[in-house]
Amino acid sequence: EVLLQQSGAELVRPGSSVKISCKASGYNLTDHYMHWVKQRPEQGLVWIGRINPANGNTVYAEKFKNKATLTADKSSNTAYMQLSSLTSEDTATYFCTRSGYFDYWGQGVTVTVSS
Amino acid sequence: DVVLTQTPPTLSATIGQSVSISCRSSQSLLQSNGNTYLHWLVKRPGQSPQLLIYSVSRLESGVPNRFSGSGSGTDFTLKISGVEAEDLGVYYCVQGSHAPWTFGGGTKLELK
């Protein structure tokens, strides 16, 4: 069974960074791209970017190029997303999702940016 | 970037009613390899999004066959033939034919 298990909720200070994880099980992480999606409260889904875990190649949406950094650790079958210089605009739930078909999703990580 | 425009933004339906959601793209999603990467998802409250239809019309495994997708080029439609209570949520189209991937604005399905 394919599962994407994400790390827990985060409460972080403005200006700081946070790194959230997405551990894949039931398949080899390198067999599929991993995408990341943002959803702010009461708003729609926004694509952040994707990583090819096999070689680390990344593609980002323009607005996230200086905000998000995607990485992958093949040894632990885990993908990561780091968000930097956090502001209230980054308060949201972040999902990892497998492949360009978005066929499996993590449960989401709620990041709250507050002083 | 490709802009996906979904209509209507809100849909009120009774149980058993058939409904359709439109997704129009700002450019053709047909790739030179003949594939069209237009998919449909549903986001139910408190849950992660779920894939319903991929590549325009292919039903994801485990999804009830009351869901169907159609279309080509720039115009696509998701149809629910006989809404059930569990279908409530926000429906999104998403395209992966042209980077960056983009989502439609969503269509909220409510019970009348």
PDB file of C-alpha atoms in Angstrom:
ATOM      1  CA  GLU A   1       0.000   0.000   0.000  1.00  0.00           C
ATOM      2  CA  VAL A   2       1.328   3.394  -1.007  1.00  0.00           C
ATOM      3  CA  LEU A   3       1.428   5.924   1.819  1.00  0.00           C
ATOM      4  CA  LEU A   4       2.880   9.403   2.128  1.00  0.00           C
ATOM      5  CA  GLN A   5       3.394  10.275   5.774  1.00  0.00           C
ATOM      6  CA  GLN A   6       4.102  13.924   6.461  1.00  0.00           C
ATOM      7  CA  SER A   7       5.631  15.475   9.553  1.00  0.00           C
ATOM      8  CA  GLY A   8       3.635  17.249  12.222  1.00  0.00           C
ATOM      9  CA  ALA A   9       2.166  20.712  12.501  1.00  0.00           C
ATOM     10  CA  GLU A  10       4.574  23.629  12.913  1.00  0.00           C
ATOM     11  CA  LEU A  11       4.252  26.928  14.742  1.00  0.00           C
ATOM     12  CA  VAL A  12       7.099  29.174  13.649  1.00  0.00           C
ATOM     13  CA  ARG A  13       8.218  32.773  14.051  1.00  0.00           C
ATOM     14  CA  PRO A  14       8.176  35.301  11.226  1.00  0.00           C
ATOM     15  CA  GLY A  15      11.497  35.431   9.432  1.00  0.00           C
ATOM     16  CA  SER A  16      12.441  31.884  10.348  1.00  0.00           C
ATOM     17  CA  SER A  17      12.579  28.735   8.231  1.00  0.00           C
ATOM     18  CA  VAL A  18      10.866  25.377   8.501  1.00  0.00           C
ATOM     19  CA  LYS A  19      11.575  22.000   6.931  1.00  0.00           C
ATOM     20  CA  ILE A  20       8.770  19.515   6.514  1.00  0.00           C
ATOM     21  CA  SER A  21       9.077  15.912   5.469  1.00  0.00           C
ATOM     22  CA  CYS A  22       7.131  13.424   3.404  1.00  0.00           C
ATOM     23  CA  LYS A  23       8.097   9.789   3.944  1.00  0.00           C
ATOM     24  CA  ALA A  24       7.025   7.436   1.213  1.00  0.00           C
ATOM     25  CA  SER A  25       6.211   3.795   1.818  1.00  0.00           C
ATOM     26  CA  GLY A  26       4.923   1.068  -0.437  1.00  0.00           C
ATOM     27  CA  TYR A  27       7.043   2.184  -3.371  1.00  0.00           C
ATOM     28  CA  ASN A  28      10.522   3.404  -4.194  1.00  0.00           C
ATOM     29  CA  LEU A  29      10.758   7.185  -3.884  1.00  0.00           C
ATOM     30  CA  THR A  30      12.931   7.377  -6.994  1.00  0.00           C
ATOM     31  CA  ASP A  31      10.242   5.813  -9.198  1.00  0.00           C
ATOM     32  CA  HIS A  32       8.005   8.918  -9.218  1.00  0.00           C
ATOM     33  CA  TYR A  33       8.339  12.681  -9.072  1.00  0.00           C
ATOM     34  CA  MET A  34       7.148  14.289  -5.853  1.00  0.00           C
ATOM     35  CA  HIS A  35       5.079  17.454  -6.063  1.00  0.00           C
ATOM     36  CA  TRP A  36       4.214  19.930  -3.323  1.00  0.00           C
ATOM     37  CA  VAL A  37       0.988  21.897  -3.042  1.00  0.00           C
ATOM     38  CA  LYS A  38      -0.098  24.767  -0.799  1.00  0.00           C
ATOM     39  CA  GLN A  39      -3.557  25.564   0.479  1.00  0.00           C
ATOM     40  CA  ARG A  40      -4.215  28.661   2.531  1.00  0.00           C
ATOM     41  CA  PRO A  41      -7.319  28.693   4.742  1.00  0.00           C
ATOM     42  CA  GLU A  42     -10.506  28.955   2.669  1.00  0.00           C
ATOM     43  CA  GLN A  43      -8.480  29.238  -0.537  1.00  0.00           C
ATOM     44  CA  GLY A  44      -7.664  26.999  -3.476  1.00  0.00           C
ATOM     45  CA  LEU A  45      -4.778  24.673  -4.249  1.00  0.00           C
ATOM     46  CA  VAL A  46      -1.503  26.169  -5.462  1.00  0.00           C
ATOM     47  CA  TRP A  47       1.337  24.218  -7.032  1.00  0.00           C
ATOM     48  CA  ILE A  48       4.717  24.910  -5.439  1.00  0.00           C
ATOM     49  CA  GLY A  49       7.082  22.696  -7.356  1.00  0.00           C
ATOM     50  CA  ARG A  50       8.298  19.190  -7.951  1.00  0.00           C
ATOM     51  CA  ILE A  51      11.429  17.139  -7.521  1.00  0.00           C
ATOM     52  CA  ASN A  52      12.741  14.121  -9.364  1.00  0.00           C
ATOM     53  CA  PRO A  53      14.084  12.096  -6.427  1.00  0.00           C
ATOM     54  CA  ALA A  54      16.237   9.978  -8.737  1.00  0.00           C
ATOM     55  CA  ASN A  55      18.544  12.866  -9.630  1.00  0.00           C
ATOM     56  CA  GLY A  56      17.416  15.822  -7.490  1.00  0.00           C
ATOM     57  CA  ASN A  57      16.203  17.852 -10.467  1.00  0.00           C
ATOM     58  CA  THR A  58      13.667  20.458  -9.378  1.00  0.00           C
ATOM     59  CA  VAL A  59      11.095  22.726 -11.014  1.00  0.00           C
ATOM     60  CA  TYR A  60       9.431  25.537  -9.074  1.00  0.00           C
ATOM     61  CA  ALA A  61       6.515  27.841  -9.670  1.00  0.00           C
ATOM     62  CA  GLU A  62       7.907  31.352 -10.132  1.00  0.00           C
ATOM     63  CA  LYS A  63       6.492  32.713  -6.882  1.00  0.00           C
ATOM     64  CA  PHE A  64       8.133  29.947  -4.859  1.00  0.00           C
ATOM     65  CA  LYS A  65      11.611  30.080  -6.372  1.00  0.00           C
ATOM     66  CA  ASN A  66      13.039  32.052  -3.447  1.00  0.00           C
ATOM     67  CA  LYS A  67      10.689  30.563  -0.897  1.00  0.00           C
ATOM     68  CA  ALA A  68      10.764  26.777  -1.195  1.00  0.00           C
ATOM     69  CA  THR A  69      13.633  24.316  -1.522  1.00  0.00           C
ATOM     70  CA  LEU A  70      12.825  20.718  -2.418  1.00  0.00           C
ATOM     71  CA  THR A  71      15.163  17.863  -1.624  1.00  0.00           C
ATOM     72  CA  ALA A  72      14.982  14.079  -1.386  1.00  0.00           C
ATOM     73  CA  ASP A  73      16.848  11.432   0.581  1.00  0.00           C
ATOM     74  CA  LYS A  74      16.863   8.164  -1.293  1.00  0.00           C
ATOM     75  CA  SER A  75      18.256   6.235   1.668  1.00  0.00           C
ATOM     76  CA  SER A  76      15.227   7.030   3.831  1.00  0.00           C
ATOM     77  CA  ASN A  77      12.682   7.245   0.990  1.00  0.00           C
ATOM     78  CA  THR A  78      11.791  10.726   2.182  1.00  0.00           C
ATOM     79  CA  ALA A  79      11.153  14.014   0.390  1.00  0.00           C
ATOM     80  CA  TYR A  80      11.567  17.372   2.069  1.00  0.00           C
ATOM     81  CA  MET A  81      10.467  20.935   1.551  1.00  0.00           C
ATOM     82  CA  GLN A  82      12.128  23.845   3.298  1.00  0.00           C
ATOM     83  CA  LEU A  83      10.358  27.184   3.445  1.00  0.00           C
ATOM     84  CA  SER A  84      12.426  30.247   4.247  1.00  0.00           C
ATOM     85  CA  SER A  85      11.884  33.859   5.384  1.00  0.00           C
ATOM     86  CA  LEU A  86       8.448  32.964   6.629  1.00  0.00           C
ATOM     87  CA  THR A  87       5.641  35.529   6.770  1.00  0.00           C
ATOM     88  CA  SER A  88       1.947  35.358   7.556  1.00  0.00           C
ATOM     89  CA  GLU A  89       1.374  34.677   3.850  1.00  0.00           C
ATOM     90  CA  ASP A  90       3.053  31.303   4.382  1.00  0.00           C
ATOM     91  CA  THR A  91       0.494  30.194   6.969  1.00  0.00           C
ATOM     92  CA  ALA A  92      -1.116  27.287   5.152  1.00  0.00           C
ATOM     93  CA  THR A  93      -1.396  23.537   4.831  1.00  0.00           C
ATOM     94  CA  TYR A  94       1.256  21.962   2.672  1.00  0.00           C
ATOM     95  CA  PHE A  95       0.763  18.660   0.893  1.00  0.00           C
ATOM     96  CA  CYS A  96       3.153  16.327  -0.849  1.00  0.00           C
ATOM     97  CA  THR A  97       1.670  14.347  -3.709  1.00  0.00           C
ATOM     98  CA  ARG A  98       3.094  11.647  -5.894  1.00  0.00           C
ATOM     99  CA  SER A  99       3.709  12.011  -9.628  1.00  0.00           C
ATOM    100  CA  GLY A 100       2.237  14.391 -12.157  1.00  0.00           C
ATOM    101  CA  TYR A 101      -1.058  12.576 -11.787  1.00  0.00           C
ATOM    102  CA  PHE A 102      -1.317  13.479  -8.080  1.00  0.00           C
ATOM    103  CA  ASP A 103      -2.447   9.931  -7.393  1.00  0.00           C
ATOM    104  CA  TYR A 104      -1.404   9.740  -3.735  1.00  0.00           C
ATOM    105  CA  TRP A 105      -1.324  12.539  -1.182  1.00  0.00           C
ATOM    106  CA  GLY A 106       0.160  13.077   2.224  1.00  0.00           C
ATOM    107  CA  GLN A 107      -2.135  14.087   5.045  1.00  0.00           C
ATOM    108  CA  GLY A 108      -0.880  17.670   4.946  1.00  0.00           C
ATOM    109  CA  VAL A 109       1.220  19.763   7.321  1.00  0.00           C
ATOM    110  CA  THR A 110      -0.240  22.906   8.824  1.00  0.00           C
ATOM    111  CA  VAL A 111       2.369  25.629   9.155  1.00  0.00           C
ATOM    112  CA  THR A 112       1.354  28.618  11.266  1.00  0.00           C
ATOM    113  CA  VAL A 113       3.573  31.688  11.150  1.00  0.00           C
ATOM    114  CA  SER A 114       3.022  33.829  14.224  1.00  0.00           C
ATOM    115  CA  SER A 115       5.035  35.796  16.721  1.00  0.00           C
TER     116      SER A 115
ATOM    117  CA  ASP B   1       1.506  30.114 -17.210  1.00  0.00           C
ATOM    118  CA  VAL B   2      -1.594  28.160 -18.206  1.00  0.00           C
ATOM    119  CA  VAL B   3      -4.739  29.564 -16.614  1.00  0.00           C
ATOM    120  CA  LEU B   4      -7.540  27.115 -15.875  1.00  0.00           C
ATOM    121  CA  THR B   5     -10.976  28.683 -15.455  1.00  0.00           C
ATOM    122  CA  GLN B   6     -13.573  26.572 -13.704  1.00  0.00           C
ATOM    123  CA  THR B   7     -17.296  27.190 -13.841  1.00  0.00           C
ATOM    124  CA  PRO B   8     -19.471  27.429 -11.932  1.00  0.00           C
ATOM    125  CA  PRO B   9     -17.644  28.445  -8.756  1.00  0.00           C
ATOM    126  CA  THR B  10     -20.459  26.978  -6.681  1.00  0.00           C
ATOM    127  CA  LEU B  11     -22.897  24.215  -7.534  1.00  0.00           C
ATOM    128  CA  SER B  12     -25.988  23.306  -5.522  1.00  0.00           C
ATOM    129  CA  ALA B  13     -27.395  19.860  -6.161  1.00  0.00           C
ATOM    130  CA  THR B  14     -29.916  17.432  -4.742  1.00  0.00           C
ATOM    131  CA  ILE B  15     -29.085  13.802  -4.107  1.00  0.00           C
ATOM    132  CA  GLY B  16     -29.419  11.904  -7.353  1.00  0.00           C
ATOM    133  CA  GLN B  17     -29.054  14.940  -9.562  1.00  0.00           C
ATOM    134  CA  SER B  18     -26.483  14.889 -12.349  1.00  0.00           C
ATOM    135  CA  VAL B  19     -24.102  17.854 -12.508  1.00  0.00           C
ATOM    136  CA  SER B  20     -21.252  19.054 -14.687  1.00  0.00           C
ATOM    137  CA  ILE B  21     -18.235  21.231 -14.028  1.00  0.00           C
ATOM    138  CA  SER B  22     -16.368  23.009 -16.781  1.00  0.00           C
ATOM    139  CA  CYS B  23     -12.629  23.653 -16.927  1.00  0.00           C
ATOM    140  CA  ARG B  24     -11.318  25.878 -19.701  1.00  0.00           C
ATOM    141  CA  SER B  25      -7.633  26.312 -20.384  1.00  0.00           C
ATOM    142  CA  SER B  26      -5.900  29.436 -21.697  1.00  0.00           C
ATOM    143  CA  GLN B  27      -4.001  27.245 -24.167  1.00  0.00           C
ATOM    144  CA  SER B  28      -4.272  23.775 -25.606  1.00  0.00           C
ATOM    145  CA  LEU B  29      -3.246  20.999 -23.221  1.00  0.00           C
ATOM    146  CA  LEU B  30      -2.599  18.516 -26.032  1.00  0.00           C
ATOM    147  CA  GLN B  31       1.064  17.585 -26.026  1.00  0.00           C
ATOM    148  CA  SER B  32       3.045  16.618 -29.124  1.00  0.00           C
ATOM    149  CA  ASN B  33       3.115  13.031 -27.834  1.00  0.00           C
ATOM    150  CA  GLY B  34      -0.668  12.899 -28.091  1.00  0.00           C
ATOM    151  CA  ASN B  35      -1.248  13.012 -24.342  1.00  0.00           C
ATOM    152  CA  THR B  36      -3.326  15.564 -22.487  1.00  0.00           C
ATOM    153  CA  TYR B  37      -2.427  15.955 -18.834  1.00  0.00           C
ATOM    154  CA  LEU B  38      -5.665  17.327 -17.426  1.00  0.00           C
ATOM    155  CA  HIS B  39      -6.846  15.756 -14.205  1.00  0.00           C
ATOM    156  CA  TRP B  40      -9.712  16.193 -11.751  1.00  0.00           C
ATOM    157  CA  LEU B  41      -9.428  16.120  -7.962  1.00  0.00           C
ATOM    158  CA  VAL B  42     -11.831  16.585  -5.070  1.00  0.00           C
ATOM    159  CA  LYS B  43     -10.942  18.170  -1.743  1.00  0.00           C
ATOM    160  CA  ARG B  44     -13.347  17.208   1.000  1.00  0.00           C
ATOM    161  CA  PRO B  45     -13.317  19.109   4.310  1.00  0.00           C
ATOM    162  CA  GLY B  46     -10.601  17.840   6.625  1.00  0.00           C
ATOM    163  CA  GLN B  47      -9.219  15.432   4.045  1.00  0.00           C
ATOM    164  CA  SER B  48      -6.391  15.431   1.559  1.00  0.00           C
ATOM    165  CA  PRO B  49      -7.284  15.937  -2.087  1.00  0.00           C
ATOM    166  CA  GLN B  50      -8.255  12.796  -3.986  1.00  0.00           C
ATOM    167  CA  LEU B  51      -7.618  12.030  -7.642  1.00  0.00           C
ATOM    168  CA  LEU B  52     -10.826  11.204  -9.512  1.00  0.00           C
ATOM    169  CA  ILE B  53     -10.021  11.400 -13.215  1.00  0.00           C
ATOM    170  CA  TYR B  54      -6.627  11.560 -14.919  1.00  0.00           C
ATOM    171  CA  SER B  55      -5.650  12.346 -18.483  1.00  0.00           C
ATOM    172  CA  VAL B  56      -9.060  13.851 -19.255  1.00  0.00           C
ATOM    173  CA  SER B  57     -11.205  10.745 -19.032  1.00  0.00           C
ATOM    174  CA  ARG B  58      -9.466   7.897 -17.214  1.00  0.00           C
ATOM    175  CA  LEU B  59     -11.163   6.873 -14.003  1.00  0.00           C
ATOM    176  CA  GLU B  60      -8.759   6.442 -11.105  1.00  0.00           C
ATOM    177  CA  SER B  61      -8.870   3.030  -9.464  1.00  0.00           C
ATOM    178  CA  GLY B  62     -11.461   2.808  -6.718  1.00  0.00           C
ATOM    179  CA  VAL B  63     -13.401   5.890  -7.838  1.00  0.00           C
ATOM    180  CA  PRO B  64     -17.122   5.275  -8.456  1.00  0.00           C
ATOM    181  CA  ASN B  65     -18.104   5.210 -12.116  1.00  0.00           C
ATOM    182  CA  ARG B  66     -20.689   7.968 -11.595  1.00  0.00           C
ATOM    183  CA  PHE B  67     -17.683  10.244 -12.181  1.00  0.00           C
ATOM    184  CA  SER B  68     -16.656  10.804 -15.763  1.00  0.00           C
ATOM    185  CA  GLY B  69     -14.433  13.217 -17.636  1.00  0.00           C
ATOM    186  CA  SER B  70     -14.445  14.427 -21.195  1.00  0.00           C
ATOM    187  CA  GLY B  71     -13.026  17.111 -23.428  1.00  0.00           C
ATOM    188  CA  SER B  72     -10.034  17.996 -25.524  1.00  0.00           C
ATOM    189  CA  GLY B  73      -7.719  20.868 -26.337  1.00  0.00           C
ATOM    190  CA  THR B  74      -8.879  23.688 -24.099  1.00  0.00           C
ATOM    191  CA  ASP B  75     -12.338  22.591 -22.923  1.00  0.00           C
ATOM    192  CA  PHE B  76     -12.921  19.887 -20.361  1.00  0.00           C
ATOM    193  CA  THR B  77     -15.839  18.661 -18.297  1.00  0.00           C
ATOM    194  CA  LEU B  78     -16.300  16.603 -15.163  1.00  0.00           C
ATOM    195  CA  LYS B  79     -19.721  14.996 -14.821  1.00  0.00           C
ATOM    196  CA  ILE B  80     -21.222  13.383 -11.751  1.00  0.00           C
ATOM    197  CA  SER B  81     -24.141  11.162 -12.754  1.00  0.00           C
ATOM    198  CA  GLY B  82     -26.233  11.011  -9.625  1.00  0.00           C
ATOM    199  CA  VAL B  83     -24.737  13.051  -6.804  1.00  0.00           C
ATOM    200  CA  GLU B  84     -24.365  11.291  -3.480  1.00  0.00           C
ATOM    201  CA  ALA B  85     -23.896  12.922  -0.091  1.00  0.00           C
ATOM    202  CA  GLU B  86     -20.239  11.862   0.041  1.00  0.00           C
ATOM    203  CA  ASP B  87     -19.532  13.873  -3.130  1.00  0.00           C
ATOM    204  CA  LEU B  88     -19.693  17.192  -1.299  1.00  0.00           C
ATOM    205  CA  GLY B  89     -16.470  19.137  -1.492  1.00  0.00           C
ATOM    206  CA  VAL B  90     -14.429  21.353  -3.764  1.00  0.00           C
ATOM    207  CA  TYR B  91     -13.527  20.019  -7.203  1.00  0.00           C
ATOM    208  CA  TYR B  92     -10.366  21.121  -8.975  1.00  0.00           C
ATOM    209  CA  CYS B  93      -8.991  20.587 -12.411  1.00  0.00           C
ATOM    210  CA  VAL B  94      -5.208  20.581 -12.691  1.00  0.00           C
ATOM    211  CA  GLN B  95      -2.950  20.550 -15.734  1.00  0.00           C
ATOM    212  CA  GLY B  96       0.532  19.138 -16.149  1.00  0.00           C
ATOM    213  CA  SER B  97       0.910  19.544 -19.901  1.00  0.00           C
ATOM    214  CA  HIS B  98       2.853  22.789 -19.521  1.00  0.00           C
ATOM    215  CA  ALA B  99       5.154  23.672 -16.636  1.00  0.00           C
ATOM    216  CA  PRO B 100       4.379  25.056 -14.177  1.00  0.00           C
ATOM    217  CA  TRP B 101       1.492  22.786 -13.210  1.00  0.00           C
ATOM    218  CA  THR B 102      -1.577  24.900 -12.463  1.00  0.00           C
ATOM    219  CA  PHE B 103      -4.913  24.357 -10.742  1.00  0.00           C
ATOM    220  CA  GLY B 104      -8.296  25.727 -11.563  1.00  0.00           C
ATOM    221  CA  GLY B 105      -9.947  27.944  -8.994  1.00  0.00           C
ATOM    222  CA  GLY B 106     -12.222  25.191  -7.736  1.00  0.00           C
ATOM    223  CA  THR B 107     -15.941  24.423  -7.806  1.00  0.00           C
ATOM    224  CA  LYS B 108     -17.699  23.931  -4.494  1.00  0.00           C
ATOM    225  CA  LEU B 109     -20.413  21.283  -4.629  1.00  0.00           C
ATOM    226  CA  GLU B 110     -23.107  21.814  -2.009  1.00  0.00           C
ATOM    227  CA  LEU B 111     -26.332  20.045  -1.175  1.00  0.00           C
ATOM    228  CA  LYS B 112     -29.486  21.963  -2.044  1.00  0.00           C
TER     229      LYS B 112
END
